[in-house]
mmCIF file of C-alpha atoms in Angstrom:
data_model
loop_
_atom_site.group_PDB
_atom_site.id
_atom_site.type_symbol
_atom_site.label_atom_id
_atom_site.label_comp_id
_atom_site.label_asym_id
_atom_site.label_seq_id
_atom_site.Cartn_x
_atom_site.Cartn_y
_atom_site.Cartn_z
ATOM 1 C CA LYS V 1 -11.139 37.095 1.123
ATOM 2 C CA GLU V 2 -11.539 34.336 4.126
ATOM 3 C CA ASP V 3 -13.775 35.899 6.787
ATOM 4 C CA MET V 4 -15.749 39.049 7.468
ATOM 5 C CA THR V 5 -14.122 42.104 9.080
ATOM 6 C CA PRO V 6 -15.370 43.004 12.756
ATOM 7 C CA LYS V 7 -17.145 46.166 11.073
ATOM 8 C CA GLU V 8 -18.887 43.733 8.303
ATOM 9 C CA GLN V 9 -19.969 41.486 11.221
ATOM 10 C CA SER V 10 -21.406 44.276 13.089
ATOM 11 C CA ARG V 11 -23.173 45.380 10.057
ATOM 12 C CA ILE V 12 -25.169 42.406 9.465
ATOM 13 C CA ALA V 13 -26.091 42.209 12.989
ATOM 14 C CA GLU V 14 -27.671 45.327 12.506
ATOM 15 C CA CYS V 15 -29.286 44.406 9.825
ATOM 16 C CA LEU V 16 -31.166 41.954 11.408
ATOM 17 C CA GLN V 17 -32.871 44.255 13.601
ATOM 18 C CA GLN V 18 -33.802 46.509 10.860
ATOM 19 C CA PRO V 19 -37.441 47.527 10.458
ATOM 20 C CA GLU V 20 -37.166 47.557 6.917
ATOM 21 C CA PHE V 21 -35.025 44.063 6.279
ATOM 22 C CA ASN V 22 -38.093 42.334 8.515
ATOM 23 C CA ARG V 23 -40.821 44.396 6.433
ATOM 24 C CA LEU V 24 -39.177 42.859 3.331
ATOM 25 C CA LEU V 25 -38.943 39.298 5.000
ATOM 26 C CA ALA V 26 -42.664 39.375 6.171
ATOM 27 C CA GLU V 27 -44.023 40.505 2.918
ATOM 28 C CA TYR V 28 -41.779 37.880 0.873
ATOM 29 C CA ASN V 29 -43.256 35.186 3.714
ATOM 30 C CA ASP V 30 -46.524 36.396 3.022
ATOM 31 C CA GLU V 31 -46.406 36.042 -0.648
ATOM 32 C CA ILE V 32 -45.246 32.209 -0.369
ATOM 33 C CA SER V 33 -47.430 31.451 2.378
ATOM 34 C CA ASP V 34 -50.378 32.055 0.403
ATOM 35 C CA PRO V 35 -53.104 29.280 1.075
ATOM 36 C CA ALA V 36 -54.796 29.010 -2.279
ATOM 37 C CA ASN V 37 -50.974 28.122 -3.440
ATOM 38 C CA ARG V 38 -49.374 26.124 -0.840
ATOM 39 C CA GLU V 39 -51.876 23.566 -0.690
ATOM 40 C CA GLU V 40 -51.588 22.847 -4.393
ATOM 41 C CA THR V 41 -47.915 22.979 -4.511
ATOM 42 C CA GLU V 42 -47.725 20.600 -1.782
ATOM 43 C CA VAL V 43 -49.995 18.311 -3.663
ATOM 44 C CA TYR V 44 -47.767 18.589 -6.460
ATOM 45 C CA LEU V 45 -44.619 18.054 -4.912
ATOM 46 C CA GLN V 46 -45.474 14.993 -2.822
ATOM 47 C CA GLN V 47 -46.542 13.487 -6.384
ATOM 48 C CA VAL V 48 -43.034 14.154 -7.882
ATOM 49 C CA GLU V 49 -40.936 13.056 -4.858
ATOM 50 C CA ARG V 50 -43.236 9.787 -5.123
ATOM 51 C CA GLU V 51 -42.564 9.325 -8.907
ATOM 52 C CA ALA V 52 -38.803 10.032 -8.369
ATOM 53 C CA ARG V 53 -38.311 7.542 -5.894
ATOM 54 C CA GLU V 54 -39.958 5.097 -7.823
ATOM 55 C CA GLY V 55 -37.413 5.712 -10.709
ATOM 56 C CA ARG V 56 -39.480 7.815 -13.159
ATOM 57 C CA ASP V 57 -37.836 11.052 -14.340
ATOM 58 C CA PRO V 58 -40.037 14.007 -13.216
ATOM 59 C CA SER V 59 -38.069 16.281 -15.766
ATOM 60 C CA VAL V 60 -39.125 14.235 -18.879
ATOM 61 C CA PRO V 61 -42.024 16.170 -20.362
ATOM 62 C CA GLY V 62 -45.453 14.588 -19.170
ATOM 63 C CA VAL V 63 -43.884 13.197 -16.099
ATOM 64 C CA PRO V 64 -45.847 13.584 -13.650
ATOM 65 C CA SER V 65 -48.770 13.749 -15.467
ATOM 66 C CA SER V 66 -50.155 16.947 -13.920
ATOM 67 C CA ALA V 67 -48.456 20.296 -14.389
ATOM 68 C CA PRO V 68 -46.927 22.383 -11.651
ATOM 69 C CA PRO V 69 -49.225 25.219 -10.576
ATOM 70 C CA PRO V 70 -49.112 27.741 -13.008
ATOM 71 C CA GLY V 71 -46.185 30.110 -13.430
ATOM 72 C CA GLN V 72 -44.118 27.796 -11.190
ATOM 73 C CA HIS V 73 -41.579 25.397 -12.485
ATOM 74 C CA LEU V 74 -39.378 22.375 -10.885
ATOM 75 C CA ILE V 75 -36.211 22.888 -9.765
ATOM 76 C CA LYS V 76 -33.861 20.173 -8.269
ATOM 77 C CA PRO V 77 -31.737 22.260 -5.245
ATOM 78 C CA GLU V 78 -27.789 21.170 -4.508
ATOM 79 C CA PRO V 79 -26.969 20.571 -0.668
ATOM 80 C CA GLY V 80 -25.677 23.297 1.643
ATOM 81 C CA PHE V 81 -25.798 22.794 5.047
ATOM 82 C CA VAL V 82 -28.212 21.808 7.740
ATOM 83 C CA VAL V 83 -29.472 23.937 10.679
ATOM 84 C CA LYS V 84 -30.387 21.771 13.871
ATOM 85 C CA THR V 85 -32.964 22.862 16.466
ATOM 86 C CA TRP V 86 -36.047 21.905 18.456
ATOM 87 C CA LEU V 87 -39.617 23.052 19.033
ATOM 88 C CA LYS V 88 -40.098 25.789 21.594
ATOM 89 C CA GLU V 89 -42.189 23.308 23.614
ATOM 90 C CA GLY V 90 -40.654 19.702 24.277
ATOM 91 C CA THR V 91 -38.165 17.953 22.627
ATOM 92 C CA GLN V 92 -38.875 17.634 18.992
ATOM 93 C CA LYS V 93 -36.186 17.872 16.891
ATOM 94 C CA VAL V 94 -36.050 19.894 13.511
ATOM 95 C CA MET V 95 -33.710 20.253 10.626
ATOM 96 C CA LEU V 96 -33.446 23.142 8.522
ATOM 97 C CA ASN V 97 -32.006 22.280 5.302
ATOM 98 C CA VAL V 98 -30.323 25.227 3.578
ATOM 99 C CA VAL V 99 -29.830 24.369 -0.266
ATOM 100 C CA GLN V 100 -29.299 26.407 -3.168
ATOM 101 C CA HIS V 101 -30.114 26.452 -7.005
ATOM 102 C CA ALA V 102 -29.092 29.079 -9.814
ATOM 103 C CA ASP V 103 -32.411 30.115 -10.431
ATOM 104 C CA LEU V 104 -32.954 32.026 -7.144
ATOM 105 C CA ALA V 105 -31.996 35.770 -7.147
ATOM 106 C CA PRO V 106 -28.524 36.557 -5.568
ATOM 107 C CA ALA V 107 -28.426 38.511 -2.118
ATOM 108 C CA THR V 108 -27.836 42.102 -2.412
ATOM 109 C CA SER V 109 -27.560 45.096 -0.235
ATOM 110 C CA THR V 110 -29.306 48.529 0.165
ATOM 111 C CA ARG V 111 -28.934 51.656 2.511
ATOM 112 C CA VAL V 112 -31.561 51.698 4.909
ATOM 113 C CA HIS V 113 -31.520 55.151 7.078
ATOM 114 C CA GLY V 114 -27.849 55.323 6.241
ATOM 115 C CA ARG V 115 -27.037 51.634 6.955
ATOM 116 C CA GLU V 116 -25.987 48.945 4.792
ATOM 117 C CA SER V 117 -28.682 45.943 4.860
ATOM 118 C CA TRP V 118 -28.458 42.786 3.549
ATOM 119 C CA HIS V 119 -31.385 41.099 1.377
ATOM 120 C CA LEU V 120 -31.095 37.270 1.021
ATOM 121 C CA PRO V 121 -34.010 35.746 -1.788
ATOM 122 C CA TYR V 122 -34.675 32.409 -0.835
ATOM 123 C CA ILE V 123 -37.904 30.094 -1.097
ATOM 124 C CA MET V 124 -39.315 27.777 1.584
ATOM 125 C CA SER V 125 -41.023 24.006 0.947
ATOM 126 C CA PRO V 126 -44.564 24.785 1.421
ATOM 127 C CA ALA V 127 -44.980 22.031 3.968
ATOM 128 C CA LEU V 128 -43.614 20.229 7.017
ATOM 129 C CA LYS V 129 -41.942 16.676 6.031
ATOM 130 C CA VAL V 130 -41.049 13.939 8.820
ATOM 131 C CA GLU V 131 -37.784 11.825 8.498
ATOM 132 C CA LYS V 132 -36.391 9.518 10.691
ATOM 133 C CA ASP V 133 -32.906 9.833 12.516
ATOM 134 C CA LYS V 134 -30.464 6.937 13.295
ATOM 135 C CA ALA V 135 -32.487 6.016 16.191
ATOM 136 C CA GLY V 136 -35.603 5.646 14.297
ATOM 137 C CA ALA V 137 -37.316 9.340 16.197
ATOM 138 C CA ASP V 138 -39.276 11.168 14.121
ATOM 139 C CA VAL V 139 -37.853 14.564 12.680
ATOM 140 C CA HIS V 140 -39.172 17.486 11.565
ATOM 141 C CA VAL V 141 -37.627 18.818 8.240
ATOM 142 C CA TYR V 142 -37.862 21.907 6.230
ATOM 143 C CA ASP V 143 -35.963 22.952 3.071
ATOM 144 C CA ALA V 144 -35.190 26.851 2.058
ATOM 145 C CA CYS V 145 -33.557 27.513 -1.169
ATOM 146 C CA PHE V 146 -31.123 30.199 -1.822
ATOM 147 C CA SER V 147 -28.691 31.710 -4.789
ATOM 148 C CA PRO V 148 -25.250 29.520 -4.827
ATOM 149 C CA ASN V 149 -23.738 33.063 -4.122
ATOM 150 C CA VAL V 150 -25.389 33.067 -0.675
ATOM 151 C CA LEU V 151 -23.806 29.347 0.156
ATOM 152 C CA GLU V 152 -20.328 30.161 -1.171
ATOM 153 C CA ARG V 153 -19.675 32.912 0.864
ATOM 154 C CA ALA V 154 -21.385 30.928 3.975
ATOM 155 C CA LYS V 155 -18.347 28.320 3.279
ATOM 156 C CA VAL V 156 -15.801 31.013 3.898
ATOM 157 C CA SER V 157 -17.359 32.946 6.647
ATOM 158 C CA ALA V 158 -18.934 32.046 9.754
ATOM 159 C CA ALA V 159 -20.565 35.521 10.385
ATOM 160 C CA TRP V 160 -22.412 35.052 6.862
ATOM 161 C CA LYS V 161 -23.394 31.566 7.590
ATOM 162 C CA ASN V 162 -24.857 32.274 10.875
ATOM 163 C CA MET V 163 -26.875 35.287 9.241
ATOM 164 C CA VAL V 164 -28.160 32.890 6.810
ATOM 165 C CA ALA V 165 -29.208 30.307 9.580
ATOM 166 C CA SER V 166 -30.440 33.106 11.359
ATOM 167 C CA THR V 167 -32.749 33.793 8.501
ATOM 168 C CA VAL V 168 -33.902 30.604 8.067
ATOM 169 C CA HIS V 169 -34.484 29.805 11.410
ATOM 170 C CA GLU V 170 -36.883 32.882 11.630
ATOM 171 C CA GLY V 171 -38.538 32.544 8.309
ATOM 172 C CA VAL V 172 -39.790 29.125 9.008
ATOM 173 C CA GLN V 173 -41.396 30.112 12.039
ATOM 174 C CA LYS V 174 -42.964 32.871 10.303
ATOM 175 C CA LEU V 175 -44.409 30.840 7.288
ATOM 176 C CA HIS V 176 -45.448 27.820 9.121
ATOM 177 C CA LYS V 177 -46.464 29.316 12.307
ATOM 178 C CA ILE V 178 -44.286 27.254 14.422
ATOM 179 C CA GLU V 179 -42.473 28.365 17.508
ATOM 180 C CA LEU V 180 -38.499 27.050 17.781
ATOM 181 C CA GLY V 181 -36.298 27.358 20.570
ATOM 182 C CA ALA V 182 -33.856 29.984 20.376
ATOM 183 C CA ASP V 183 -30.824 27.916 20.359
ATOM 184 C CA TRP V 184 -29.831 26.226 17.056
ATOM 185 C CA LYS V 185 -26.468 24.214 15.803
ATOM 186 C CA LEU V 186 -24.680 23.469 12.505
ATOM 187 C CA PRO V 187 -24.034 19.846 12.459
ATOM 188 C CA LYS V 188 -21.470 18.744 9.879
ATOM 189 C CA LEU V 189 -24.446 17.678 7.197
ATOM 190 C CA THR V 190 -25.015 19.254 3.817
ATOM 191 C CA TYR V 191 -28.597 17.685 3.723
ATOM 192 C CA PHE V 192 -30.839 15.951 6.087
ATOM 193 C CA GLY V 193 -33.684 13.596 4.927
ATOM 194 C CA ASN V 194 -34.860 12.063 1.628
ATOM 195 C CA PHE V 195 -31.981 9.571 2.099
ATOM 196 C CA GLY V 196 -30.587 8.441 -1.296
ATOM 197 C CA HIS V 197 -32.245 10.782 -3.221
ATOM 198 C CA GLY V 198 -30.423 14.281 -2.268
ATOM 199 C CA PRO V 199 -32.782 17.455 -1.853
ATOM 200 C CA SER V 200 -36.204 17.434 -2.412
ATOM 201 C CA VAL V 201 -37.317 18.794 -5.600
ATOM 202 C CA MET V 202 -39.271 22.433 -5.196
ATOM 203 C CA THR V 203 -41.176 24.580 -7.589
ATOM 204 C CA HIS V 204 -40.305 28.065 -8.193
ATOM 205 C CA ASN V 205 -42.196 30.699 -9.734
ATOM 206 C CA LYS V 206 -39.067 32.448 -11.145
ATOM 207 C CA THR V 207 -40.466 35.584 -12.850
ATOM 208 C CA ALA V 208 -42.604 36.392 -9.291
ATOM 209 C CA HIS V 209 -39.206 35.874 -7.459
ATOM 210 C CA ASP V 210 -36.808 38.048 -9.419
ATOM 211 C CA LYS V 211 -39.495 41.071 -9.280
ATOM 212 C CA GLN V 212 -39.620 40.456 -5.393
ATOM 213 C CA ALA V 213 -35.609 40.627 -5.252
ATOM 214 C CA ALA V 214 -35.639 43.311 -7.299
ATOM 215 C CA ASP V 215 -38.159 45.415 -5.326
ATOM 216 C CA ALA V 216 -36.127 45.059 -2.375
ATOM 217 C CA ALA V 217 -32.875 46.673 -4.116
ATOM 218 C CA VAL V 218 -34.490 49.955 -4.145
ATOM 219 C CA GLU V 219 -31.719 51.612 -3.227
ATOM 220 C CA PRO V 220 -27.849 50.732 -4.298
ATOM 221 C CA ALA V 221 -25.340 50.439 -1.266
ATOM 222 C CA ALA V 222 -23.014 53.322 -0.798
#
């Protein structure tokens, strides 16, 4: 199947307006934005990135010397695509990396008030990263990681890819308390930043993530 039918595209648009869909997204953002967890995770990831750039392998037991936050483990996502946007006020460029890893729960659909609603579980980097563009200007960067099945479908469906981009565009604003402009683009990039090292490592609480995804799939699609 190369692309979605007009009916499927209409359903996706409806999903983005569903109160239940937005409620589930808000609950997930609340979970991953807990200040008690974010600072510890951010410090740990900064250490991992620093040691990786120094040539030390963070996957080797004992490196880095500190352990991930309780219940979490390191993942190294694969590239996907990039959403280019800007802060609502001013001209600050923002790049949203949409990446993938097999540990993330796949997309599922449920019936909400008689309509199909898609749930796209993901995790997001806990803090802003600042990179440089080709002109040397600062670029604000955030990563959002999904299941590979989400990114595979995005390769063959423009409507699906737009839905994923819209999910990330909305999610980063809620999690990081920023305001982005309504406009965004999809440049021909698979990842922006961490040049020469690929996507940044992330921490992932698979048990909590899988439970959240399972709780969202409360009613199978007809």
